[in-house]
XYZ file of C-alpha atoms in Angstrom:
661
model
C -49.934 -39.241 3.439
C -47.085 -41.123 5.090
C -43.772 -42.236 3.714
C -40.839 -44.228 5.040
C -37.385 -42.659 5.065
C -34.269 -44.564 6.050
C -30.972 -42.897 5.178
C -28.099 -41.061 6.874
C -27.846 -37.289 7.013
C -25.925 -35.575 4.217
C -22.508 -34.950 5.741
C -21.725 -32.234 3.205
C -24.745 -30.168 4.166
C -24.772 -27.409 6.735
C -26.215 -28.296 10.144
C -29.014 -26.190 11.564
C -29.874 -25.334 15.153
C -32.321 -28.213 15.494
C -30.035 -30.792 13.952
C -31.538 -30.778 10.470
C -29.472 -30.159 7.366
C -29.792 -27.918 4.353
C -27.478 -27.051 1.490
C -26.099 -23.646 2.314
C -28.163 -20.794 0.957
C -30.648 -23.046 -0.756
C -33.721 -21.525 0.883
C -33.450 -18.364 -1.198
C -32.571 -17.455 -4.747
C -33.147 -19.235 -8.035
C -34.832 -22.528 -8.754
C -31.535 -24.388 -8.803
C -29.268 -25.657 -11.503
C -30.085 -28.360 -14.031
C -28.044 -31.303 -12.832
C -29.094 -33.772 -15.445
C -31.123 -34.117 -18.597
C -32.507 -37.163 -20.343
C -34.930 -38.089 -23.077
C -38.326 -39.541 -22.297
C -38.960 -41.984 -25.159
C -42.717 -42.111 -24.527
C -43.317 -38.361 -24.606
C -40.172 -37.434 -26.593
C -39.632 -34.515 -24.235
C -36.709 -33.418 -22.096
C -36.751 -34.263 -18.395
C -34.581 -31.959 -16.302
C -33.567 -32.586 -12.722
C -33.787 -29.725 -10.236
C -32.868 -29.568 -6.559
C -35.912 -27.471 -5.607
C -38.923 -25.589 -6.985
C -41.277 -22.880 -5.682
C -44.786 -22.915 -7.174
C -47.589 -20.450 -6.501
C -51.202 -21.137 -7.478
C -53.307 -17.958 -7.607
C -56.906 -17.184 -8.528
C -60.237 -16.037 -7.139
C -61.144 -17.278 -3.673
C -63.728 -19.492 -5.385
C -61.272 -21.038 -7.844
C -60.122 -23.745 -5.444
C -56.494 -22.611 -5.147
C -56.182 -23.815 -1.553
C -57.507 -27.260 -2.493
C -55.230 -27.383 -5.534
C -52.193 -26.434 -3.483
C -53.106 -28.850 -0.729
C -53.426 -31.754 -3.163
C -50.119 -30.935 -4.863
C -48.536 -30.713 -1.397
C -49.931 -34.075 -0.308
C -48.574 -35.824 -3.381
C -45.222 -34.087 -2.929
C -45.060 -35.266 0.673
C -45.877 -38.839 -0.321
C -43.109 -38.659 -2.929
C -40.602 -37.894 -0.176
C -39.610 -34.287 -0.855
C -39.046 -31.835 1.950
C -41.542 -29.009 1.669
C -42.921 -25.830 3.191
C -46.164 -24.078 2.265
C -47.753 -20.637 2.526
C -51.524 -20.469 2.006
C -52.697 -16.859 1.577
C -56.376 -16.016 1.235
C -58.664 -12.984 1.638
C -60.525 -12.273 4.861
C -63.901 -11.968 3.160
C -65.955 -15.156 3.072
C -66.793 -14.424 -0.547
C -64.592 -11.620 -1.874
C -65.692 -9.854 -5.096
C -64.756 -12.056 -8.054
C -61.983 -10.811 -10.291
C -60.718 -8.131 -7.878
C -57.272 -7.739 -6.333
C -58.570 -8.051 -2.725
C -60.294 -11.295 -3.716
C -57.138 -13.116 -4.870
C -56.336 -16.366 -3.065
C -52.936 -18.020 -3.428
C -51.028 -21.072 -2.257
C -47.229 -21.229 -2.410
C -45.303 -24.481 -2.126
C -41.536 -24.887 -1.875
C -40.295 -28.466 -2.292
C -36.791 -29.844 -2.625
C -34.463 -32.824 -2.564
C -32.854 -31.471 0.642
C -33.882 -29.853 3.924
C -35.671 -26.493 3.548
C -37.215 -24.146 6.095
C -39.422 -21.605 4.328
C -42.028 -21.474 1.550
C -39.461 -19.571 -0.488
C -39.022 -15.896 -1.266
C -40.184 -15.864 -4.884
C -42.032 -18.402 -7.046
C -40.285 -20.069 -9.950
C -43.700 -20.942 -11.371
C -46.860 -18.828 -11.127
C -50.204 -20.312 -12.136
C -52.551 -17.325 -12.632
C -56.200 -18.172 -13.146
C -57.276 -14.605 -14.064
C -55.957 -11.039 -14.549
C -56.363 -10.202 -10.854
C -54.191 -13.167 -9.861
C -51.512 -12.113 -12.351
C -51.454 -8.483 -11.248
C -51.522 -9.284 -7.525
C -48.548 -11.646 -7.766
C -46.361 -10.551 -10.678
C -44.211 -8.288 -8.483
C -43.014 -11.369 -6.566
C -42.073 -13.348 -9.688
C -38.430 -13.019 -10.810
C -37.561 -12.519 -14.466
C -37.098 -15.788 -16.285
C -39.645 -17.624 -14.159
C -42.468 -19.594 -15.746
C -45.993 -18.156 -15.791
C -49.003 -20.271 -16.736
C -52.058 -18.097 -17.380
C -55.664 -18.978 -18.062
C -56.170 -16.952 -21.241
C -59.943 -17.483 -21.196
C -60.284 -15.068 -18.277
C -58.386 -12.201 -19.906
C -61.483 -10.435 -21.186
C -61.640 -6.667 -21.580
C -63.961 -6.272 -18.592
C -61.862 -8.522 -16.341
C -58.685 -6.640 -17.199
C -60.277 -3.226 -16.665
C -61.517 -4.345 -13.249
C -57.922 -4.640 -12.011
C -56.521 -1.637 -13.895
C -54.951 -3.179 -16.992
C -55.197 -0.606 -19.807
C -53.951 -3.206 -22.317
C -53.751 -6.975 -22.388
C -50.519 -7.868 -20.528
C -50.305 -11.087 -22.525
C -49.962 -9.072 -25.723
C -48.341 -5.721 -24.867
C -44.824 -7.057 -24.239
C -44.816 -6.325 -20.507
C -44.228 -10.013 -19.774
C -41.476 -10.597 -22.320
C -38.934 -11.269 -19.572
C -40.821 -14.353 -18.407
C -41.309 -17.840 -19.811
C -44.991 -17.545 -20.688
C -47.410 -20.432 -21.153
C -50.814 -19.124 -22.271
C -53.324 -21.939 -21.751
C -57.117 -21.706 -22.263
C -57.761 -23.641 -19.060
C -61.489 -22.986 -18.952
C -62.081 -23.977 -22.569
C -59.965 -27.115 -22.275
C -61.742 -28.150 -19.082
C -65.207 -27.646 -20.565
C -64.178 -29.612 -23.659
C -62.814 -32.454 -21.528
C -66.142 -32.662 -19.671
C -68.467 -32.326 -22.660
C -69.731 -35.894 -22.259
C -70.834 -35.239 -18.666
C -74.319 -34.005 -17.820
C -72.996 -30.747 -16.404
C -73.811 -27.151 -17.185
C -70.964 -25.004 -18.494
C -70.731 -23.253 -15.121
C -70.464 -26.578 -13.301
C -67.825 -27.816 -15.735
C -65.782 -24.623 -15.353
C -65.434 -25.282 -11.631
C -63.104 -28.181 -12.430
C -60.480 -25.997 -14.093
C -58.399 -26.087 -10.922
C -58.174 -29.870 -11.309
C -57.037 -29.405 -14.920
C -54.303 -27.059 -13.668
C -53.374 -29.565 -10.957
C -53.071 -32.330 -13.549
C -50.857 -30.149 -15.735
C -48.521 -29.246 -12.862
C -48.490 -32.855 -11.690
C -47.211 -33.859 -15.143
C -44.660 -31.022 -15.213
C -43.092 -32.127 -11.928
C -43.693 -35.873 -12.054
C -45.958 -35.891 -9.008
C -47.803 -39.091 -8.017
C -51.485 -39.128 -8.955
C -52.963 -42.037 -7.002
C -53.562 -40.004 -3.857
C -55.455 -37.271 -5.692
C -57.601 -39.783 -7.529
C -58.528 -41.477 -4.241
C -59.161 -38.090 -2.644
C -61.598 -37.040 -5.363
C -63.452 -40.344 -5.148
C -63.807 -39.962 -1.381
C -64.636 -36.254 -1.311
C -67.444 -36.606 -3.840
C -68.537 -40.119 -2.883
C -72.156 -38.948 -2.615
C -71.915 -37.191 -5.990
C -70.304 -39.729 -8.330
C -70.929 -37.556 -11.419
C -68.967 -34.681 -9.870
C -66.223 -37.058 -8.749
C -65.903 -38.468 -12.256
C -65.856 -34.985 -13.795
C -63.091 -33.744 -11.513
C -61.089 -36.886 -12.165
C -61.545 -36.444 -15.926
C -60.391 -32.812 -15.699
C -57.356 -33.848 -13.646
C -56.367 -36.514 -16.193
C -57.015 -34.119 -19.085
C -54.553 -31.640 -17.555
C -51.939 -34.376 -17.262
C -52.495 -35.466 -20.860
C -52.371 -31.866 -22.088
C -48.921 -31.399 -20.578
C -47.709 -34.621 -22.125
C -48.971 -33.859 -25.633
C -48.827 -30.078 -26.119
C -45.797 -28.534 -27.786
C -45.886 -25.519 -25.438
C -44.440 -27.603 -22.586
C -41.293 -29.097 -24.084
C -39.685 -29.889 -20.733
C -40.823 -31.581 -17.546
C -38.907 -31.560 -14.285
C -37.866 -34.005 -11.589
C -37.092 -33.147 -7.982
C -35.717 -36.213 -6.216
C -36.908 -37.257 -2.736
C -35.114 -35.605 0.183
C -34.106 -38.914 1.726
C -30.816 -37.558 3.085
C -32.551 -34.748 4.962
C -34.630 -36.845 7.333
C -33.814 -39.174 10.216
C -35.231 -42.665 9.886
C -38.954 -42.834 10.559
C -42.482 -42.642 9.217
C -43.416 -39.192 7.925
C -46.575 -37.388 6.913
C -47.375 -33.886 5.752
C -48.925 -31.862 8.564
C -50.140 -28.304 9.159
C -49.498 -26.405 12.375
C -53.091 -26.557 13.586
C -53.321 -30.276 12.864
C -50.020 -30.931 14.650
C -51.228 -28.888 17.591
C -54.469 -30.881 17.717
C -52.564 -34.164 17.696
C -50.246 -32.824 20.392
C -53.206 -32.034 22.636
C -54.650 -35.515 22.107
C -51.271 -37.090 22.867
C -50.951 -34.968 26.019
C -54.357 -36.155 27.221
C -53.359 -39.762 26.631
C -49.980 -39.358 28.341
C -51.626 -37.649 31.308
C -54.374 -40.303 31.428
C -56.919 -37.479 31.602
C -59.956 -36.647 29.478
C -59.233 -33.782 27.101
C -61.802 -30.981 27.152
C -61.903 -28.096 24.664
C -64.126 -25.094 25.359
C -63.921 -22.839 22.337
C -65.597 -20.248 20.149
C -64.801 -20.332 16.404
C -62.329 -17.666 15.270
C -59.873 -17.475 12.358
C -57.225 -18.909 12.270
C -57.836 -21.160 15.307
C -61.110 -22.835 14.286
C -59.417 -25.831 12.639
C -58.336 -27.077 16.082
C -61.964 -27.219 17.221
C -62.936 -28.984 13.993
C -60.160 -31.562 14.315
C -60.573 -32.347 18.007
C -64.316 -32.857 17.534
C -63.455 -35.922 15.404
C -61.611 -37.768 18.175
C -64.159 -38.722 20.813
C -62.611 -42.191 20.775
C -59.583 -40.715 22.580
C -61.683 -39.264 25.373
C -61.870 -35.826 23.750
C -64.876 -33.637 24.482
C -65.412 -30.423 22.529
C -67.822 -27.627 23.391
C -68.541 -24.880 20.843
C -69.646 -22.063 23.124
C -71.803 -19.032 22.358
C -68.868 -16.651 22.882
C -65.223 -16.486 23.942
C -66.007 -15.922 27.621
C -68.285 -18.946 27.815
C -65.687 -21.077 26.044
C -62.927 -20.425 28.558
C -65.371 -20.541 31.470
C -66.422 -24.048 30.480
C -62.769 -25.057 30.051
C -61.851 -23.765 33.512
C -64.800 -25.666 34.961
C -63.503 -28.800 33.258
C -60.078 -28.194 34.804
C -61.728 -27.970 38.237
C -63.415 -31.276 37.445
C -60.139 -33.044 36.637
C -59.789 -32.743 32.859
C -56.876 -31.550 30.766
C -58.642 -28.334 29.791
C -57.987 -26.264 26.664
C -59.423 -23.129 25.117
C -58.461 -21.905 21.635
C -58.704 -18.436 20.139
C -56.876 -15.625 18.375
C -55.851 -12.160 19.563
C -59.291 -10.493 19.981
C -60.550 -13.557 21.822
C -57.633 -13.414 24.265
C -58.798 -9.942 25.297
C -62.245 -11.329 26.096
C -60.807 -14.289 27.994
C -58.424 -12.237 30.130
C -60.647 -12.072 33.246
C -61.093 -15.848 33.334
C -57.361 -16.370 32.760
C -56.793 -14.226 35.847
C -59.318 -16.394 37.691
C -57.366 -19.498 36.646
C -54.186 -17.881 38.003
C -55.911 -17.267 41.334
C -57.495 -20.736 41.475
C -54.185 -22.291 40.379
C -55.664 -24.849 38.015
C -54.080 -26.259 34.815
C -55.509 -24.665 31.668
C -54.060 -24.395 28.154
C -54.820 -21.123 26.365
C -54.008 -21.563 22.668
C -53.604 -18.237 20.847
C -53.203 -18.540 17.065
C -52.043 -14.988 16.490
C -53.253 -12.863 13.573
C -52.940 -9.283 12.404
C -54.549 -6.761 14.777
C -55.722 -4.709 16.546
C -59.422 -5.511 16.822
C -60.617 -7.533 13.813
C -57.483 -6.425 11.962
C -56.290 -8.905 9.341
C -58.097 -12.156 10.232
C -56.418 -14.330 7.586
C -52.923 -12.825 7.819
C -50.125 -13.620 10.244
C -48.538 -11.587 13.032
C -46.848 -12.285 16.372
C -48.027 -9.204 18.234
C -49.799 -10.850 21.189
C -46.670 -11.479 23.254
C -47.129 -8.546 25.603
C -50.853 -9.300 25.883
C -50.038 -12.869 26.918
C -47.403 -11.625 29.355
C -49.284 -8.776 31.000
C -52.864 -8.631 29.694
C -54.654 -9.220 33.024
C -55.447 -7.115 36.070
C -53.201 -7.432 39.075
C -50.074 -9.548 39.249
C -51.155 -12.582 37.237
C -48.073 -14.328 35.801
C -48.632 -17.015 33.155
C -46.044 -19.265 31.437
C -45.684 -18.790 27.671
C -44.574 -21.393 25.118
C -44.143 -20.750 21.372
C -43.661 -23.362 18.596
C -41.241 -22.531 15.789
C -42.464 -24.653 12.842
C -45.761 -26.321 11.852
C -44.520 -29.752 12.971
C -43.121 -28.293 16.191
C -46.680 -27.366 17.226
C -47.076 -31.015 18.295
C -44.159 -30.867 20.730
C -45.085 -27.386 21.945
C -48.591 -28.575 22.862
C -47.149 -31.418 24.935
C -44.681 -29.050 26.613
C -47.462 -26.583 27.472
C -49.488 -29.438 28.974
C -46.478 -30.599 31.009
C -46.057 -27.172 32.569
C -49.780 -26.675 33.214
C -50.197 -30.046 34.907
C -46.983 -30.026 36.921
C -47.284 -26.443 38.185
C -51.114 -26.062 38.335
C -51.249 -22.952 36.210
C -52.787 -21.656 32.998
C -50.247 -21.706 30.139
C -50.243 -19.666 26.949
C -49.246 -21.334 23.692
C -48.529 -18.677 21.050
C -48.745 -19.993 17.501
C -49.722 -17.810 14.535
C -51.486 -17.918 11.177
C -48.285 -18.716 9.267
C -47.627 -21.833 11.350
C -51.302 -22.770 11.660
C -51.990 -22.899 7.916
C -48.523 -23.807 6.665
C -47.342 -27.397 6.453
C -44.191 -29.520 6.345
C -43.157 -33.163 6.771
C -43.486 -34.475 10.330
C -41.935 -37.600 11.744
C -44.632 -39.495 13.619
C -43.171 -40.235 17.058
C -43.297 -43.574 18.803
C -45.477 -43.638 21.915
C -42.525 -44.522 24.140
C -40.815 -41.301 23.009
C -43.545 -39.168 24.594
C -43.191 -37.914 28.181
C -45.193 -39.320 31.085
C -47.583 -36.526 32.101
C -49.611 -38.401 34.716
C -50.521 -36.453 37.842
C -51.767 -37.516 41.269
C -55.005 -36.035 42.486
C -55.403 -35.304 46.182
C -56.853 -38.352 47.937
C -57.119 -37.308 51.578
C -55.831 -35.012 54.343
C -52.447 -33.388 53.742
C -51.925 -31.311 56.891
C -51.928 -31.924 60.644
C -53.141 -29.172 62.957
C -51.504 -28.382 66.273
C -54.112 -30.486 68.086
C -53.321 -33.490 65.908
C -56.370 -33.210 63.665
C -55.715 -34.218 60.049
C -57.247 -31.816 57.513
C -57.087 -30.983 53.820
C -55.422 -27.681 52.941
C -56.124 -26.820 49.271
C -53.263 -24.303 49.120
C -50.556 -26.324 50.799
C -47.808 -26.469 48.210
C -45.362 -28.966 46.773
C -41.960 -27.768 48.002
C -40.335 -28.340 44.582
C -42.926 -26.904 42.185
C -44.986 -24.728 44.580
C -48.055 -26.323 42.958
C -51.124 -26.687 45.139
C -53.076 -29.998 45.374
C -55.573 -30.831 42.644
C -58.708 -32.142 44.353
C -61.553 -33.610 42.316
C -64.990 -32.277 43.340
C -66.979 -34.843 45.261
C -63.983 -36.538 46.863
C -65.008 -37.110 50.506
C -63.195 -34.886 52.971
C -61.635 -32.623 50.321
C -64.313 -29.928 50.257
C -62.757 -26.487 49.851
C -63.526 -22.954 48.760
C -62.834 -21.955 45.162
C -63.111 -18.606 43.402
C -61.395 -15.351 42.578
C -61.211 -13.730 46.006
C -57.769 -13.938 47.583
C -57.156 -17.095 49.605
C -55.285 -17.577 52.824
C -51.995 -19.349 52.332
C -52.462 -23.036 53.029
C -56.045 -23.137 54.264
C -57.619 -21.529 51.206
C -59.982 -19.520 53.391
C -60.966 -16.087 52.100
C -58.436 -13.527 53.286
C -58.191 -9.742 53.075
C -55.017 -9.600 55.134
C -52.407 -7.353 53.411
C -49.461 -9.491 54.456
C -51.127 -12.663 53.211
C -51.934 -11.032 49.858
C -48.316 -9.954 49.484
C -47.203 -13.508 50.256
C -49.651 -15.096 47.777
C -48.700 -12.673 44.985
C -45.002 -13.362 45.500
C -45.606 -17.117 45.772
C -47.542 -17.273 42.498
C -44.735 -15.343 40.797
C -42.093 -17.598 42.343
C -43.965 -20.639 41.047
C -43.750 -19.343 37.466
C -40.144 -18.172 37.864
C -39.185 -21.623 39.124
C -40.588 -23.599 36.188
C -37.985 -26.014 34.880
C -37.210 -25.124 31.252
C -34.174 -26.186 29.177
C -31.225 -23.856 28.728
C -31.102 -21.860 25.510
C -28.987 -23.531 22.835
C -26.864 -21.344 20.570
C -26.012 -22.328 17.003
C -22.557 -20.905 16.299
C -20.326 -23.314 14.371
C -17.524 -20.791 13.794
C -17.063 -19.671 17.404
C -16.030 -16.265 16.061
C -19.363 -14.447 15.801
C -19.884 -11.034 17.366
C -23.558 -10.838 16.341
C -26.385 -12.967 17.717
C -29.770 -13.154 16.010
C -32.434 -14.055 18.570
C -35.926 -15.113 17.513
C -39.110 -16.687 18.767
C -42.076 -18.435 17.185
C -42.532 -18.682 13.435
C -39.553 -16.470 12.557
C -37.376 -19.570 13.003
C -37.533 -20.682 9.365
C -36.722 -17.330 7.711
C -34.051 -16.514 10.315
C -32.335 -19.887 9.915
C -32.435 -19.668 6.117
C -30.934 -16.158 6.263
C -28.223 -17.277 8.699
C -27.259 -20.174 6.444
C -27.031 -17.824 3.498
C -24.685 -15.495 5.396
C -22.496 -18.341 6.609
C -22.205 -19.660 3.073
C -20.849 -16.222 2.128
C -18.243 -16.430 4.914
C -20.034 -14.242 7.463
C -19.808 -15.466 11.090
C -23.138 -15.129 12.916
C -24.728 -16.866 15.890
C -28.365 -17.886 16.172
C -30.646 -18.770 19.090
C -34.384 -19.315 19.198
C -36.645 -19.076 22.240
C -39.403 -21.613 22.882
C -40.009 -20.507 26.484
C -40.875 -16.820 26.778
C -42.008 -16.904 30.407
C -39.974 -17.838 32.223
C -36.960 -17.229 29.998
C -34.233 -19.910 30.036
C -31.933 -19.355 32.997
C -28.835 -18.968 30.818
C -30.361 -16.334 28.520
C -28.641 -13.391 30.216
C -25.248 -15.079 30.003
C -25.817 -15.876 26.310
C -26.780 -12.293 25.498
C -23.695 -10.872 27.223
C -21.378 -12.950 25.008
C -22.144 -10.881 21.905
C -21.468 -7.289 20.875
C -24.729 -7.047 18.939
C -28.084 -8.771 19.420
C -30.663 -8.524 16.621
C -34.274 -9.598 17.231
C -36.489 -9.963 14.121
C -40.211 -9.962 14.994
C -43.537 -9.664 13.203
C -44.513 -6.849 15.563
C -42.981 -3.529 16.594
C -40.422 -5.021 18.967
C -42.232 -6.791 21.815
C -39.603 -9.405 22.656
C -36.897 -6.777 22.213
C -38.687 -4.610 24.803
C -38.712 -7.487 27.296
C -35.055 -8.330 26.639
C -33.936 -4.723 27.078
C -35.925 -4.350 30.307
C -34.853 -7.610 31.947
C -31.240 -7.926 30.818
C -30.260 -4.297 30.091
C -28.997 -5.379 26.664
C -29.111 -2.930 23.743
C -31.014 -5.345 21.540
C -31.736 -4.126 18.000
C -35.206 -4.724 16.598
C -35.940 -5.640 13.010
C -39.685 -5.505 12.559
C -42.383 -6.244 10.006
C -46.166 -6.077 10.431
C -47.522 -6.478 6.887
C -49.404 -9.724 7.529
C -46.805 -11.880 5.772
C -43.814 -13.853 7.090
C -40.278 -12.574 6.630
C -38.392 -13.431 3.467
C -34.981 -15.014 3.903
C -33.262 -12.596 1.496
C -34.742 -9.631 3.352
C -33.446 -10.904 6.697
C -30.041 -11.809 5.268
C -29.617 -8.216 4.085
C -30.644 -6.796 7.471
C -28.369 -9.162 9.390
C -25.428 -8.385 7.096
C -25.904 -4.696 7.887
C -25.903 -5.532 11.604
C -22.670 -7.524 11.272
C -20.997 -4.702 9.358
C -22.426 -2.066 11.695
């Protein structure tokens, strides 16, 4: 979905580090105040205006909660709200139905102003069964609305998750605004005229719920109707049934007495610079960034990959874009995937391999080979909970030290990390710039939270993208003492220390390639100790000399003694927490690293300006370890490794303690 936005920024809002705006403290806390109320003559129901809402859909992994959330998100994006999402699903392909480990959920935070996180706690929970209710009720604040599918609250289903009594009847939910709805029964009744079995009809109950929520929050419906027609184009009966269920849910909300109020959340037109926007997930943005990099470099894009959660979507997406010169190879394993990619780099392609943490371990030898061969290669690591198989569908940012040091010998590799789903596009282009300019493999560290989450993205104009074109070696580049002109494959650019990139088959440019140490300049095999020392130091100097922007610090007060330093996907929760503290009168500075190797040249000077440096990470302190070692700064770690992103309230509390400490 795309939408046009053309309005100035809200001058009364608080500016963030990246220039966006958000009403102070609005990323955490309650749903927002009712700013207006009017009568709807057609439905004779109240319509209340809110500034933001957090909705969580929850049910079995087979109940279609991800699809439901995705459709609600798409319509919300087309309406013009700012938004942030958090899909959360079990690792099992088909988890046991009705069990707590099998619960799948999708949380969406949307607002009439700039927001940064999916929200700490849902204002509305849609629970499709007892397991979904029990797994999520602890996150729901008192007074929030809960819509439950009463048809699923059978004795057996409740016993399966440990309910001794029916929670809908025992008073345990009296503090909430309850809406008991027989979703299954209503869906089956709405589809009684279709030639479907009861089981087939029941599968559309997620569309009934989507229709109901679409009515509650005045979401557009045209996009969902077109989506259903397209998705089930080869099964028109199923398409019609899902559409009927969706419309029945809408009509139920409009006619039932249980829902006396609907809500409006105005578009966030003041939050966005002028442009054309669409909703985008991190993996999709990353895929588009890779395609754009290939186009800007005027090189074919080659992906050698092995499917692994949560990186597989990049392989799926890139395979659809052969018209842009993209070639994808699904290899038999991780080692073959990166081997093919490195071969493509040797052949003159912009080469990429995608994986997650366990796959990085398998690829490490070939990454070291790429360091030795000094060829451009993008290694995309969509981090997940580890070690080993760990938590495949949960998020973590614990691969930093693996990316930094996880190879034998001295094998330095640049590291780039996006901070939001939309930022994955720019991070992919930046990683390609470094790889091509400096002839080196580059790590891009995203994670499951960014990969699966989504937000509005301004589609850039082509002339806004950098020129990434490179010059391949065309002929001799060195003159011997006797005047003979020869090609030296390791003769370096004096500015970047990059070696020439020679396409195989170019006459006169034949040269040795491989993992054995090369002689400086000539590229001949060398076991000379002094030459090895020189090559090791030269490869390190090449990485140390990469041109990266200085670190920008967000400190509007100029009086802060505490700096919160982050990297990767912690940007949203950290920024929301910082805004909350500033709204309460607490001075605090914020900085966020995109380049983790090399660090920005001014990082040491920035760190020395503050009495306290706090580094929140979804690991046990990996960046903090690097900061302490390199800059001798007593950085304080705040860590979480539970597979979920930080909550803004949680970080605000921790940062307040650091300020007061």
